[in-house]
Every structure is written in structure tokens, then in C-alpha cells.
CSV table of C-alpha atoms in Angstrom, one decimal:
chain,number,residue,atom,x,y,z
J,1,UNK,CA,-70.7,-30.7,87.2
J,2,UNK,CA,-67.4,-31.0,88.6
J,3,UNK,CA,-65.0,-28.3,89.8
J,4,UNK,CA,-61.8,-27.1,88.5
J,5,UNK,CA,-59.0,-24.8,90.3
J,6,UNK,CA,-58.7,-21.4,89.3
J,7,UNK,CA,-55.2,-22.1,88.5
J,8,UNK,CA,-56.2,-25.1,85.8
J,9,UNK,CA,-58.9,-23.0,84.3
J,10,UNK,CA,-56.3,-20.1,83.5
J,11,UNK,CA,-53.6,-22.9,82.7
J,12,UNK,CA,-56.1,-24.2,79.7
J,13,UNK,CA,-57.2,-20.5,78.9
J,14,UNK,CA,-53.2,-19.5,78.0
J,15,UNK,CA,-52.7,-23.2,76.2
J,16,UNK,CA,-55.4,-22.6,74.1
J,17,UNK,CA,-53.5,-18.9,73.6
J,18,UNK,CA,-50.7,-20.4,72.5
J,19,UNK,CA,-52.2,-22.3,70.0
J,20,UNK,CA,-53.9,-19.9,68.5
J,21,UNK,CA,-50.7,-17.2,68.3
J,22,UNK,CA,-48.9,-20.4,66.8
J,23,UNK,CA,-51.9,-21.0,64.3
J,24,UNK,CA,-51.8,-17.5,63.0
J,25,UNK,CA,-47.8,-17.3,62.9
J,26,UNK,CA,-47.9,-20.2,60.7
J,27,UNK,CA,-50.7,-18.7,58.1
J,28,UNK,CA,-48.2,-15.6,58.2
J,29,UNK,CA,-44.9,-18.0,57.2
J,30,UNK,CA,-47.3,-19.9,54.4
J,31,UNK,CA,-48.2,-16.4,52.7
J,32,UNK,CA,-44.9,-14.8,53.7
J,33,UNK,CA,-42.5,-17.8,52.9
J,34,UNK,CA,-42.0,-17.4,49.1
J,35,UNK,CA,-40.5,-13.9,49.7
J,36,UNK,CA,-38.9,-14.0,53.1
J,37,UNK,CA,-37.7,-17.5,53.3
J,38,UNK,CA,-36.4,-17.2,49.6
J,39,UNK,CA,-33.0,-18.7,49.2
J,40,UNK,CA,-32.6,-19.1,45.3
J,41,UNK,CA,-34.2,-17.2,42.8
J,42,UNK,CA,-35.5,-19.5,40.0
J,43,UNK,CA,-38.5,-19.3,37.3
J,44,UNK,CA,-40.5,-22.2,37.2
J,45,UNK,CA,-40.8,-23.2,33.7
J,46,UNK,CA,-43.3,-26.2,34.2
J,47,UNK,CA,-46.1,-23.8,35.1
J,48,UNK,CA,-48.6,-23.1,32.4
J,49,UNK,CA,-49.6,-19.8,33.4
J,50,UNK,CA,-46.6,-18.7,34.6
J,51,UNK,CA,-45.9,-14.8,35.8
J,52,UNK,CA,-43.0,-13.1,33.5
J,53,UNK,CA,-40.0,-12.0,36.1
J,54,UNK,CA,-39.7,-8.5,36.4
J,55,UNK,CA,-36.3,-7.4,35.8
J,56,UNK,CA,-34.5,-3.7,35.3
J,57,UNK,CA,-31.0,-3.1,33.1
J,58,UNK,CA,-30.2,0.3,33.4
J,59,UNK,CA,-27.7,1.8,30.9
J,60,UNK,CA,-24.1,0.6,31.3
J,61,UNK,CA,-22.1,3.0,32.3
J,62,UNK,CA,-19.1,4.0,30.3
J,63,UNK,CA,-15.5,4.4,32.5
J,64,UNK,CA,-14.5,6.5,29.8
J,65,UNK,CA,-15.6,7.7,26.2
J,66,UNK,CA,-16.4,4.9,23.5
J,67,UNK,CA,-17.8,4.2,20.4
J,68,UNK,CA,-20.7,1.7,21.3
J,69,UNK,CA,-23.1,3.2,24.2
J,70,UNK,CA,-24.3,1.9,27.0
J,71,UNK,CA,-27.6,2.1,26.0
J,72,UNK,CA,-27.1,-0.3,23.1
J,73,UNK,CA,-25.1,-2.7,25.2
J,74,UNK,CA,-27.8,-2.9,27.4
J,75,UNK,CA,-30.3,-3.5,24.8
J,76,UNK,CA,-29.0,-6.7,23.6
J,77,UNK,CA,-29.7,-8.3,26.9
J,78,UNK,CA,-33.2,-6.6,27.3
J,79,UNK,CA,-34.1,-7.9,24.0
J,80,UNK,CA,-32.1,-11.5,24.9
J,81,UNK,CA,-34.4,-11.7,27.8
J,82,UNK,CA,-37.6,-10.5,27.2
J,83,UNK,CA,-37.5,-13.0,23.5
J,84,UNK,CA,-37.6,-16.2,25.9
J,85,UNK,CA,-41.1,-14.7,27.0
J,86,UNK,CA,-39.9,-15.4,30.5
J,87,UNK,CA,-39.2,-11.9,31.6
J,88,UNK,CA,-40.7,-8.1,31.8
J,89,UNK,CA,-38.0,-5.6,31.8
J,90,UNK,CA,-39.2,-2.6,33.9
J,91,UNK,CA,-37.7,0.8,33.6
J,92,UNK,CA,-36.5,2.8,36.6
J,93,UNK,CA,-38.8,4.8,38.0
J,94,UNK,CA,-38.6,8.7,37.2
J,95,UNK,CA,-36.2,10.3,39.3
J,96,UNK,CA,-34.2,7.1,40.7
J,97,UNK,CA,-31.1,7.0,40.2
J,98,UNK,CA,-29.1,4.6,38.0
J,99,UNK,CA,-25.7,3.3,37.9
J,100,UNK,CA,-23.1,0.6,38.2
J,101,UNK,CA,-23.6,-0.6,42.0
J,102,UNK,CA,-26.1,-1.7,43.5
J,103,UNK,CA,-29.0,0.2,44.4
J,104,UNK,CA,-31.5,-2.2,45.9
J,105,UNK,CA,-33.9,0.0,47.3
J,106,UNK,CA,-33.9,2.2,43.4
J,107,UNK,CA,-34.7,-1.4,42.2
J,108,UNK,CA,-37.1,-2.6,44.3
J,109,UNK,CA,-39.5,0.4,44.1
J,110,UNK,CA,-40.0,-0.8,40.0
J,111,UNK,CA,-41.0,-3.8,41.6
J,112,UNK,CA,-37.8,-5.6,39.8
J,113,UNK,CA,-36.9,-9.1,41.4
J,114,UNK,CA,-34.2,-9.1,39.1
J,115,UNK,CA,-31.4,-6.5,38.1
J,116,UNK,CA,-28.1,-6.4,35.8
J,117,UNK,CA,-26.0,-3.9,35.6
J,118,UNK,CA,-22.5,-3.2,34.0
J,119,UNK,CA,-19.7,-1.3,33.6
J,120,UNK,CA,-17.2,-1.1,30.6
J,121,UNK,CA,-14.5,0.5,29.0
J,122,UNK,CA,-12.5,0.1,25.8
J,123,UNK,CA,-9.2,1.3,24.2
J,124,UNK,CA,-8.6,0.8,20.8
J,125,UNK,CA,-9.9,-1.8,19.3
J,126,UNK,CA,-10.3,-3.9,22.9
J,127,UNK,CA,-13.1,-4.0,25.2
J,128,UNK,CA,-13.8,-5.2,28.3
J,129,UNK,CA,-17.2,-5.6,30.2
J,130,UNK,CA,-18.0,-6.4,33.9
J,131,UNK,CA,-21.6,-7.3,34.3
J,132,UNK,CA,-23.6,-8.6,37.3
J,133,UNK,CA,-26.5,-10.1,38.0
J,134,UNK,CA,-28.5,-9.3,41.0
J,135,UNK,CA,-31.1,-11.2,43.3
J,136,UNK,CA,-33.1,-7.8,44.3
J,137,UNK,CA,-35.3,-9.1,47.4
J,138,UNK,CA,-32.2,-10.9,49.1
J,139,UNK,CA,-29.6,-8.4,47.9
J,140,UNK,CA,-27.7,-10.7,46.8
J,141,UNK,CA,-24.9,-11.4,43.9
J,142,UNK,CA,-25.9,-13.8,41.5
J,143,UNK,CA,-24.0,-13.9,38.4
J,144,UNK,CA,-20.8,-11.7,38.1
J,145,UNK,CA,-18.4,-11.7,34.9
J,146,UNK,CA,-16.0,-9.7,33.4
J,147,UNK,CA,-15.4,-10.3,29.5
J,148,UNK,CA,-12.6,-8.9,27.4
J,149,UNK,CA,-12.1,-9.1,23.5
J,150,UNK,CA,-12.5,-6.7,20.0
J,151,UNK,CA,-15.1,-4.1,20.4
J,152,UNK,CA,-16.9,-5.8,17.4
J,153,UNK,CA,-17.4,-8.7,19.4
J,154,UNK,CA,-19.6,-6.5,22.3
J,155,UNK,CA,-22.8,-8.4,21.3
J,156,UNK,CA,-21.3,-11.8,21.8
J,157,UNK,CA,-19.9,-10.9,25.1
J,158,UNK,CA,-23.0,-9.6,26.2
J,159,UNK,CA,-24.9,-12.6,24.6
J,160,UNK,CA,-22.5,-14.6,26.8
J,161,UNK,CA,-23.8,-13.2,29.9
J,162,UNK,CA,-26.9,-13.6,28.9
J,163,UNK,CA,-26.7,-17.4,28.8
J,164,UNK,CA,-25.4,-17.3,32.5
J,165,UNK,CA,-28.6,-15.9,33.8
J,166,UNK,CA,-30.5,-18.1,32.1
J,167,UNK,CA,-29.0,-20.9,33.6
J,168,UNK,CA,-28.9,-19.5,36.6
J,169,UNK,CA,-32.7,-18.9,36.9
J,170,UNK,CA,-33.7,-21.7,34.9
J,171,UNK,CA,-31.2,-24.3,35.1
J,172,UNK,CA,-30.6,-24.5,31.5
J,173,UNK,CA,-28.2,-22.3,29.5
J,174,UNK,CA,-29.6,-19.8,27.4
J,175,UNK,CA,-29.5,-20.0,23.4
J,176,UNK,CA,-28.3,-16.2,22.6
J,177,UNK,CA,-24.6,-17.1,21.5
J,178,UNK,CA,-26.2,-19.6,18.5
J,179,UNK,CA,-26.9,-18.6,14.9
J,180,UNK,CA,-29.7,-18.9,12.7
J,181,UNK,CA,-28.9,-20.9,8.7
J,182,UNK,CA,-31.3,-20.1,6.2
J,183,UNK,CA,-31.4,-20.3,2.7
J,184,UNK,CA,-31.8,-16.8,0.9
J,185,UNK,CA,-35.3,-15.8,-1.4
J,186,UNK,CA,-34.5,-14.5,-5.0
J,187,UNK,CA,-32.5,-15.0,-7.3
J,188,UNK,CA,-29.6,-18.2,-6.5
J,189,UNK,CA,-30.8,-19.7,-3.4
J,190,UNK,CA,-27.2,-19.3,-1.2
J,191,UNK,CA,-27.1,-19.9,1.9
J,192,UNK,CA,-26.8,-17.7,4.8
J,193,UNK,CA,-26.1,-17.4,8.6
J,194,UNK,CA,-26.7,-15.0,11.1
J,195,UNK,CA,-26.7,-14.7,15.2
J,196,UNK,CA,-30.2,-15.8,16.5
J,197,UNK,CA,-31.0,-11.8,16.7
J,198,UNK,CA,-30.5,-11.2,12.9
J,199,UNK,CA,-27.3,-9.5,13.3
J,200,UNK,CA,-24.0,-10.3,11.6
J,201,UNK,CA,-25.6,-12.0,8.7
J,202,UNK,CA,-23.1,-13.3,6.4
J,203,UNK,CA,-23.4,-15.4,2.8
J,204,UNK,CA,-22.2,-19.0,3.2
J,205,UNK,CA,-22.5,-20.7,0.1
J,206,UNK,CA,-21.2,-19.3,-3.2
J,207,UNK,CA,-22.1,-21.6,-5.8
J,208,UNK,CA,-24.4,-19.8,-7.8
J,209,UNK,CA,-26.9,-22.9,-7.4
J,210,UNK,CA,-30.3,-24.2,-5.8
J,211,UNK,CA,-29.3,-24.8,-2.2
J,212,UNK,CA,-31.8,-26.4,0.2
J,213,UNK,CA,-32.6,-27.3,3.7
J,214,UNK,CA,-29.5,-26.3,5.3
J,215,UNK,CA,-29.2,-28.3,8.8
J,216,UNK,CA,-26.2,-27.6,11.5
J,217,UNK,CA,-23.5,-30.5,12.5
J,218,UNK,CA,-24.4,-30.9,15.9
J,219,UNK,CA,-20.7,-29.4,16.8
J,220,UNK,CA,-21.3,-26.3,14.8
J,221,UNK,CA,-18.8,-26.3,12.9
J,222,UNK,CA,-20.1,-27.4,9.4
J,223,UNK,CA,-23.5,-27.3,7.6
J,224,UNK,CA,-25.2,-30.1,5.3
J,225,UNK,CA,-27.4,-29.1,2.8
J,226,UNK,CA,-28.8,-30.0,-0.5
J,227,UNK,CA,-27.6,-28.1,-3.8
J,228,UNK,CA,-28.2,-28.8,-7.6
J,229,UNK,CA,-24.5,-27.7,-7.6
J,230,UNK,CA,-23.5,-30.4,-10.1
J,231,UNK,CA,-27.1,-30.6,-11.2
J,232,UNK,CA,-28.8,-33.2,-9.4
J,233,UNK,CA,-30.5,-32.6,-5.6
J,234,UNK,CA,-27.2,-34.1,-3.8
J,235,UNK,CA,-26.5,-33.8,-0.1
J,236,UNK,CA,-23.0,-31.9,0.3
J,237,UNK,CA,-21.4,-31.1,3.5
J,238,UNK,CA,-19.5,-27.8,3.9
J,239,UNK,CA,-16.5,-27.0,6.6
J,240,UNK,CA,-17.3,-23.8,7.8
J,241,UNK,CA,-13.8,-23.1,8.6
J,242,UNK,CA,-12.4,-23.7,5.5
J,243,UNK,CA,-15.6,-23.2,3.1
J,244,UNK,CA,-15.1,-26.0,1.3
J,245,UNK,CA,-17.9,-28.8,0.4
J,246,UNK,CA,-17.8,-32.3,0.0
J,247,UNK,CA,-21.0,-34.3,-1.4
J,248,UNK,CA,-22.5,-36.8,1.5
J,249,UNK,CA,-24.8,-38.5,-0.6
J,250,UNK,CA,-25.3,-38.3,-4.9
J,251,UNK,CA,-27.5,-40.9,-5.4
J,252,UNK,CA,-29.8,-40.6,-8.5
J,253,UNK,CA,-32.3,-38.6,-8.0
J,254,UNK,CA,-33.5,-37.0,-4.7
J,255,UNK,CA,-30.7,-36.5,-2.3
J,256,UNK,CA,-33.0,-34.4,0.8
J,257,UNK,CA,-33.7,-32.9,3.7
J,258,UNK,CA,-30.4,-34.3,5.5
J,259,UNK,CA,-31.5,-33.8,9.4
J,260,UNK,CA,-28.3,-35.0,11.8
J,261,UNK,CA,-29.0,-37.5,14.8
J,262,UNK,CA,-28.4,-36.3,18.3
J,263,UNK,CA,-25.0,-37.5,18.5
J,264,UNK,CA,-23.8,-36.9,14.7
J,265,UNK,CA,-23.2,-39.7,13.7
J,266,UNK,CA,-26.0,-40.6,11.5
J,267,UNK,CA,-27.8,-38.3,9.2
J,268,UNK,CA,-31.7,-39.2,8.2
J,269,UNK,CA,-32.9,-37.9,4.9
J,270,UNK,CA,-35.1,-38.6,2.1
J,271,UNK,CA,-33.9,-40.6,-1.2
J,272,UNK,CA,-35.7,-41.9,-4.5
J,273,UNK,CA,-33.4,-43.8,-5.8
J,274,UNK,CA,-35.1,-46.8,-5.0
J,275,UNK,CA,-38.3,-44.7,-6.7
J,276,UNK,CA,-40.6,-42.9,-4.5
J,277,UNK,CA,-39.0,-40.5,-1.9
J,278,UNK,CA,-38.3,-42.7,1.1
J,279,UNK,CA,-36.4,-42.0,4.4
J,280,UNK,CA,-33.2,-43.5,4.9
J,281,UNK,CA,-30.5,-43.7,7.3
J,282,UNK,CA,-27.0,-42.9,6.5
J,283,UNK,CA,-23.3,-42.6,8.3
J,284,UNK,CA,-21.6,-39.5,7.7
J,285,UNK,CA,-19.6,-41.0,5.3
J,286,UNK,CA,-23.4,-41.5,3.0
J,287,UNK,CA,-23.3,-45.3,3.7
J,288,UNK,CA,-26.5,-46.4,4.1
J,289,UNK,CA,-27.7,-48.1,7.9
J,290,UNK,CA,-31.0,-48.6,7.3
J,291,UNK,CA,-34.0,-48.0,5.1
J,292,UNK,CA,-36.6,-46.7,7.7
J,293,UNK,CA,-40.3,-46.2,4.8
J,294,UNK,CA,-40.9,-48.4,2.1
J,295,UNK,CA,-43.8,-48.1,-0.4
J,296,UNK,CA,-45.6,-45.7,-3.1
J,297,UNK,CA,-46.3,-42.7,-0.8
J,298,UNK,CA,-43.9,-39.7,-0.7
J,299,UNK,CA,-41.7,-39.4,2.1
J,300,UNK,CA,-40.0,-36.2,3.0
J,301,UNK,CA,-39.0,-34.1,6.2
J,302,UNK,CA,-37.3,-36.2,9.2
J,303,UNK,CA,-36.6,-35.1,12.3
J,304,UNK,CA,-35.1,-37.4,15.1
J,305,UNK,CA,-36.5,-37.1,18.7
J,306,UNK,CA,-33.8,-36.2,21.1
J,307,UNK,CA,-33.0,-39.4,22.5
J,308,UNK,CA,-32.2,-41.0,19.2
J,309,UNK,CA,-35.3,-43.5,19.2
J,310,UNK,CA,-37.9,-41.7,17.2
J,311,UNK,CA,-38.1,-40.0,13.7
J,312,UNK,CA,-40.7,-37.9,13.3
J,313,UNK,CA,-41.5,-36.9,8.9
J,314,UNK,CA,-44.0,-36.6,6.3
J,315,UNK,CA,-46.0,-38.6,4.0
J,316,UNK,CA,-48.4,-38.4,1.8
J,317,UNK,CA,-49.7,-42.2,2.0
J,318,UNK,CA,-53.1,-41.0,3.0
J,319,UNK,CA,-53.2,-39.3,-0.1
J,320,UNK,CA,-52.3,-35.7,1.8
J,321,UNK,CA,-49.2,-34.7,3.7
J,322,UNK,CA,-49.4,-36.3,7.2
J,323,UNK,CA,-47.0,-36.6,10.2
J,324,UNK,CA,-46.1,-39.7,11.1
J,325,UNK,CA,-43.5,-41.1,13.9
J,326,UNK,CA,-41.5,-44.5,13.5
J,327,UNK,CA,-38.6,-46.0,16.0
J,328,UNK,CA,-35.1,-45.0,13.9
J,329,UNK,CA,-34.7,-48.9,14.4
J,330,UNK,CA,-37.6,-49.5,12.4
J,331,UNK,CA,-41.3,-50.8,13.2
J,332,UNK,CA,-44.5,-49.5,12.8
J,333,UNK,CA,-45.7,-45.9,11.8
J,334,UNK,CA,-47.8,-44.2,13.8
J,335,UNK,CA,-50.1,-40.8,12.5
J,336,UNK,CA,-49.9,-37.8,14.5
J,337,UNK,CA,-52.1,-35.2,12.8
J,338,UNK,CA,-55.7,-36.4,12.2
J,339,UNK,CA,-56.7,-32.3,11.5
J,340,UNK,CA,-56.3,-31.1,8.7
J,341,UNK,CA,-55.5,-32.3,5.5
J,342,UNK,CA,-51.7,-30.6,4.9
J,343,UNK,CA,-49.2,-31.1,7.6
J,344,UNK,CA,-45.5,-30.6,7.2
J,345,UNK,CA,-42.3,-29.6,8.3
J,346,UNK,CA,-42.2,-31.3,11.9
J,347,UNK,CA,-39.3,-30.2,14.2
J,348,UNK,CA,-38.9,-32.0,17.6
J,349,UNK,CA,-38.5,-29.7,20.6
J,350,UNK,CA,-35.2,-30.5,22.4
J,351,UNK,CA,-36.7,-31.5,25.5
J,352,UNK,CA,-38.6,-34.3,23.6
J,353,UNK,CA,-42.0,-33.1,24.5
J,354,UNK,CA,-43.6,-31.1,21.4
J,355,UNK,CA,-43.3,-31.6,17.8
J,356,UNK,CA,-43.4,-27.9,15.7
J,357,UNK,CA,-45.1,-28.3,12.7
J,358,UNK,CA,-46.6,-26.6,9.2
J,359,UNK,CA,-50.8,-26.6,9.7
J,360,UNK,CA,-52.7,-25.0,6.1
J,361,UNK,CA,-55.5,-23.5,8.6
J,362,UNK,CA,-58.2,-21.5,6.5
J,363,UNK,CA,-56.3,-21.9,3.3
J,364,UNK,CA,-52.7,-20.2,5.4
J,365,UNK,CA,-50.5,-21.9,6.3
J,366,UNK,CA,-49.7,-21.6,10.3
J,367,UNK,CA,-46.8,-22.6,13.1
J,368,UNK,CA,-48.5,-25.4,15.5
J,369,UNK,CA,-47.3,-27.7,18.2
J,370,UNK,CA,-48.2,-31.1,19.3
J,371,UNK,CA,-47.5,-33.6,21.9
J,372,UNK,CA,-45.6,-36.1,20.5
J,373,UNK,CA,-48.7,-38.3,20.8
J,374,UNK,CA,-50.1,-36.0,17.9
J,375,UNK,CA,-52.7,-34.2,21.3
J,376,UNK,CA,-52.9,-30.5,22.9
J,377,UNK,CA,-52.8,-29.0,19.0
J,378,UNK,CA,-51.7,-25.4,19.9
J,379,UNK,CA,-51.8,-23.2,16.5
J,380,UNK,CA,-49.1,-20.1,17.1
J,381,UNK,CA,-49.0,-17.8,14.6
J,382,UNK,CA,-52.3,-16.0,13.0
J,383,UNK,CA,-50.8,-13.2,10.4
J,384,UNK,CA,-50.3,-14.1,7.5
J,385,UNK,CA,-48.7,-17.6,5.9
J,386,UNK,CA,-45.9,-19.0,8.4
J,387,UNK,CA,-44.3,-22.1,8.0
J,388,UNK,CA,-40.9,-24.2,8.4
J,389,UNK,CA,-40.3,-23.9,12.1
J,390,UNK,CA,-37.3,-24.7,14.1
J,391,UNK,CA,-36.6,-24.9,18.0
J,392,UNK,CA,-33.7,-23.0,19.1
J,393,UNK,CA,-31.4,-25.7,21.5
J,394,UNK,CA,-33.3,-24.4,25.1
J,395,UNK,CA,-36.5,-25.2,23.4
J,396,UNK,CA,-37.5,-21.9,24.7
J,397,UNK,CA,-38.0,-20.1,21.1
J,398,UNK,CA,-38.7,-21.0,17.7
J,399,UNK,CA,-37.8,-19.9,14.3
J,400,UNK,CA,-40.1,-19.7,11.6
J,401,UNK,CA,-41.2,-18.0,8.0
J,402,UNK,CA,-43.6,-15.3,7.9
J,403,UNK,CA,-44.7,-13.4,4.6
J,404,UNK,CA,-46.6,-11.3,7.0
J,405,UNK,CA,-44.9,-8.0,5.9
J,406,UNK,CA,-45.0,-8.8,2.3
J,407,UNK,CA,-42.2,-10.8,1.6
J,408,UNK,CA,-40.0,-13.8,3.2
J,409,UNK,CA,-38.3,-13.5,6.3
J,410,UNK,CA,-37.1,-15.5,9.0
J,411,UNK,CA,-39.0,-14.4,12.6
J,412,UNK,CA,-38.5,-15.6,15.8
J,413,UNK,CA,-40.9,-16.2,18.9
J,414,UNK,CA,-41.2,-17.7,22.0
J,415,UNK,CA,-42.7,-21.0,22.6
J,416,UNK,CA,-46.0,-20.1,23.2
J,417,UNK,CA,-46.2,-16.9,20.2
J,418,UNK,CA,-46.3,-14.4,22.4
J,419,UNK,CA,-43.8,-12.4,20.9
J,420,UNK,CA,-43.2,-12.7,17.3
J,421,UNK,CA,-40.2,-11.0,15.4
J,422,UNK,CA,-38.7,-10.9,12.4
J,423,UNK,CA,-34.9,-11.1,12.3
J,424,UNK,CA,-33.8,-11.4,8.9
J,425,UNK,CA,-32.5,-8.8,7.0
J,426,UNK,CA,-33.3,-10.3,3.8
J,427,UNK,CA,-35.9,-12.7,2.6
J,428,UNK,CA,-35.1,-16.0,3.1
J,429,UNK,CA,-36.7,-19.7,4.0
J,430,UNK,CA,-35.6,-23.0,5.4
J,431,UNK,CA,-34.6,-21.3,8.4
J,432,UNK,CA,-32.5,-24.0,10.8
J,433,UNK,CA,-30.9,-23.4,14.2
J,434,UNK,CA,-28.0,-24.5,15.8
J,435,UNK,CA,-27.6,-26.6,18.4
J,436,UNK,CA,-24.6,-25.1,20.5
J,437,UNK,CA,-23.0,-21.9,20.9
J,438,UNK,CA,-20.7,-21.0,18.2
């Protein structure tokens, strides 16, 4: 057996030390990295089981007397947030203190990674509101804005905010500054529109008609519809601005379910003039680019994929409502639901990857998504009859009809049905969303 020095046997003994303190520092920067070594804060949206961010909004505080509370102003964002289903908002622990600077240590013993605070103040009829946005681990100054206008416009401004976290956590701007069309149950079906929340709901339409299927310009600042205004189902377009209407398309017969391209500048919809309800494509100007169906079956309900190249609708060819997808160019029709034998309504999620649809489950009719190779069938909603969903622009939420509660009214819920709300003040249907911020 050979011999070694005394100095090379404790020259390999401290090696292999080294080693093995260098082993167990790196185990501790593996399990300690994702806190420590931190350097943006960001929720991973891809994940499908993903942890909701704990965040805390305290009360705003008040620089002097005014007629909205802080309470209130701080609610809107709570709710904002914790809709998107991406975020538990913890309260202060008993005792803690609250205010508007930071108090990072307060906040981190609720186990908050996130904060937002704010201060504001108003003088007649102004307002103006500083809010931040807080990183709580690194201490660190996110988002910071201040906002002045009326003090009837305090939701907005706070809804404003709102979208700045969500793109700064997520990347993509949040929807809270969009409204909500729908078309109102009983008596003349007008149209209204409200924020996404349900407040500010105002009457849109005035004809004392049927109106239908209201769909957003993708600008915002008009509506098309269908109305039996001058007593035939024509496609009309209404300036929001002025509130004045000019029919797109009067063809005889059915003139339906007008859906706008991503771009604007086409509008697909279903017409019968030809005979059976068919889906064309039209300008904006109701000239018509191209006859995408043809034959017997009734077809109803398009809705373009985001890139332009796909149109997702209904027909009932197979002798029950079915979804189907066809290029907008034209070519062959492919079916997507093989369960079931009613399927309607199909909205395509803004990121391209789901299709929202109507499913009668059990005799009810239920809120489902697909992959837009008609696979992973995910059913949503489970009280009562819900239909006619609609992705808000993020894709993070939908908008949908429930007659849970007894009547009509437009809810809303995050993507998965989490959390399920109803909005609407009044009954109503036909609910669409729109695309940008208003």
C-alpha cells in the first residue's frame, strides 16, 4: 500500500471540505434564489396551477375632508385585482399600522408580496390621486402615478392604475378601463353599456325597437348591431359620439350577428338573402368580400380568430348546432364540438388559444372552453342556465348570462370560473366587450 505525506492527506481532507461547503451553499441559493435573488416581480400566467399573489391596499388616506372615502377608492382596485383571479388581497394584520408610505415590515408580516397605497385630495369638483405600487420583499417602487380630473371620474382613475400593475406584473395591460354592451331583457330590447364592473350603466339605443347582438368597433368608438328599426333584422352602425345610426347592411331578410375583424376593416355576419342563413364577409361600407358557407344548413354566430385567418360559427348541418372553424379566405370546415348535441355562441380568446362557447349540459345550458382544435373541454359555470360568453381584451375574464338569481343578468368571471359575479344592474343578454380602453 503506498504512503502519502501527512501534509497531502490533510491537503485532500480540506479539498474535499471545500467541496462539500460549496455543495451545500449551492442547495441554499437553489431554495433561497426565487426570494433573495429576485429582481422583478412578475406572475407567471402559463402555469396551470398557479399560486394567487398576495397583495394588501389599505384605505387611502384623505389629505383633507372629501366626499368619496378612502375606503371605497380602495375597493375598486381590490375588486379590479382579485376579478383577474390572479391575486389574494390580505388585510393588515390587527394592530399594524396603515398609511400612505411605506411600511414594509407592516406589510410583510400579512405575508403581502405586493402593496398599493394612495393618497388623495379634492377641491370642488377636481380630484387628484397619487398611487404607488410596491414590490414588498425588495422594497422597492414599482408603479407610481399621480391622476387628476372630476371627482366623478375617481373610478376611472383608479381603474387606470389598475391597468399599470397589471402590466407591470404580467406584461399585458389590464382590461378595468373597458365597458361591457349588452342588450336590455323586457320590454324594447335597447341597448346598453356600462364599465366592466357594472357601474355607470347608461341606455344607448333609443329606438323603441328589437336590437340584437351588439359588437364594439375595434376603436371603441361606435357599436354595430342588428335592429328591426325599420322592420327587417338590418345591421346598423351607431357613432357613439354623436348617437346617430347608419344601416351597414339591409339586405332582405336576415342581416346578423355583425362580429368585426381584428383590424376593422371587415365585418363577418350571417345573411339569408341568398336563402338559408349563411356567413359572409363584408367592408364597412356592407359590400360584400366573400361568401365564406354555402348550402341548406343554418349558419349563425362568427367570430374571427385573432390573427385574421380563422372564423370560428355555428351550424346546424349536422342536423344540431355545432361549431365549426373555416380559413376567412375560404376552404374547408372543420367541427370542433363532437359532445353534445347543442353548441353555440363561440367567442375566440384574444390570445388565440381557447374558443368560449354555449354547451346544453343536463338540459342547462353552461359556459365552456376549448382548444381551438375543439380538445381540453373545460365546462365553467354549474348554477343555473349561462350562456353567450365574451372574453374581455386580456383574455383574463369573461362575460357571460346567468339566470342564476332568477332573472337575466350579465356576470363576469375569471378564466378558469373561479369567481363568478354579476354586474348588471338590470336584466340583460348578448353581453359584448370591448376591445380597448374607452
Amino acid at each position: 500500500m503506498p504512503k502519502f505525506s501527512k501534509n497531502y492527506v490533510m491537503n485532500i481532507r480540506y479539498a474535499n471540505l471545500l467541496i462539500i461547503e460549496c455543495l451545500i451553499l449551492l442547495s441554499l441559493s437553489a431554495l433561497l434564489s426565487p426570494a433573495l435573488s429576485q429582481d422583478k416581480l412578475v406572475i407567471e400566467l402559463d402555469k396551470p396551477s398557479h399560486i394567487k399573489m398576495p397583495i394588501v391596499i389599505p384605505d387611502f388616506i384623505a389629505s383633507e375632508p372629501s366626499s368619496v372615502s378612502g375606503r371605497d377608492l380602495a375597493s375598486v382596485i381590490r375588486n379590479d385585482l382579485t376579478m383577474t383571479g390572479l391575486f389574494q388581497v390580505v388585510e393588515p394584520q390587527s394592530g399594524l399600522p396603515v398609511g400612505d408610505k411605506p411600511d414594509f415590515e407592516s406589510w410583510s408580516a400579512t405575508g403581502a408580496q405586493v402593496a398599493i397605497i394612495g393618497r388623495f385630495q379634492s377641491r370642488g369638483n377636481d380630484m387628484q390621486i397619487d398611487l404607488r405600487c410596491y414590490d414588498v420583499a425588495l422594497k422597492r417602487l414599482e408603479v407610481g402615478k399621480k391622476y387628476t380630473g372630476q371627482i366623478s371620474d375617481h373610478r376611472r382613475m383608479v381603474h387606470m392604475f389598475g391597468d399599470r400593475v397589471m402590466e407591470k406584473l404580467t406584461g399585458t395591460p389590464g382590461c378595468f378601463t373597458t365597458k361591457i354592451a349588452f342588450v336590455a331583457e323586457g320590454g324594447a330590447k335597447e341597448i346598453y353599456s356600462m364599465d366592466y364592473d357594472g357601474f355607470n350603466t347608461y341606455q344607448v339605443t333609443n329606438n323603441r325597437s328589437i336590437n340584437m347582438s351588439p359588437e364594439w368597433e375595434p376603436n371603441g368608438k361606435g357599436l354595430i348591431f342588428t335592429s328591426y328599426m325599420h322592420r327587417n333584422p338590418d345591421l346598423w352602425l351607431m357613432n357613439l359620439a354623436s348617437l346617430q345610426s347608419i344601416p351597414i347592411s339591409a339586405r332582405p331578410g336576415i342581416n346578423a350577428s355583425g362580429r368585426y375583424s381584428p383590424d376593422g376593416g371587415l365585418i363577418a355576419l350571417s345573411l339569408s338573402f341568398k336563402g338559408s342563413p349563411n356567413i359572409f364577409i363584408i367592408n364597412t361600407q356592407g359590400q360584400i368580400i366573400n361568401r365564406l358557407t354555402e348550402g341548406r344548413g343554418n349558419d349563425i354566430s362568427p367570430s374571427w380568430a385573432p390573427d385574421g385567418g380563422q372564423i370560428a360559427y355555428v351550424s346546424d348541418q349536422a342536423g344540431t348546432p355545432q361549431i365549426y372553424i373555416r380559413p376567412s379566405g375560404g376552404g374547408r370546415a372543420k367541427r370542433l364540438t363532437l359532445n353534445g348535441n347543442y353548441n353555440t355562441d363561440p367567442d375566440w380568446a384574444p390570445k388565440g388559444d381557447l374558443i368560449a362557447f354555449t354547451s346544453r349540459i343536463e338540459g342547462k345550458f353552461q359556459v365552456c372552453t376549448m382548444k381551438t382544435d375543439g380538445s381540453d373541454l373545460k365546462v365553467l359555470t354549474n348554477q343555473g342556465s349561462n350562456q353567450d360568453p365574451a372574453w374581455s381584451p386580456d383574455g383574463r375574464m369573461l362575460t357571460f348570462v346567468s339566470n342564476r338569481d332568477g332573472k337575466k343578468r350579465i356576470y363576469i368571471m375569471d378564466s378558469r370560473g373561479q369567481l363568478q359575479v354579476p354586474v348588471s344592474r338590470i336584466a340583460g343578454k348578448a353581453p359584448a366587450w370591448s376591445r380597448h380602453s374607452r
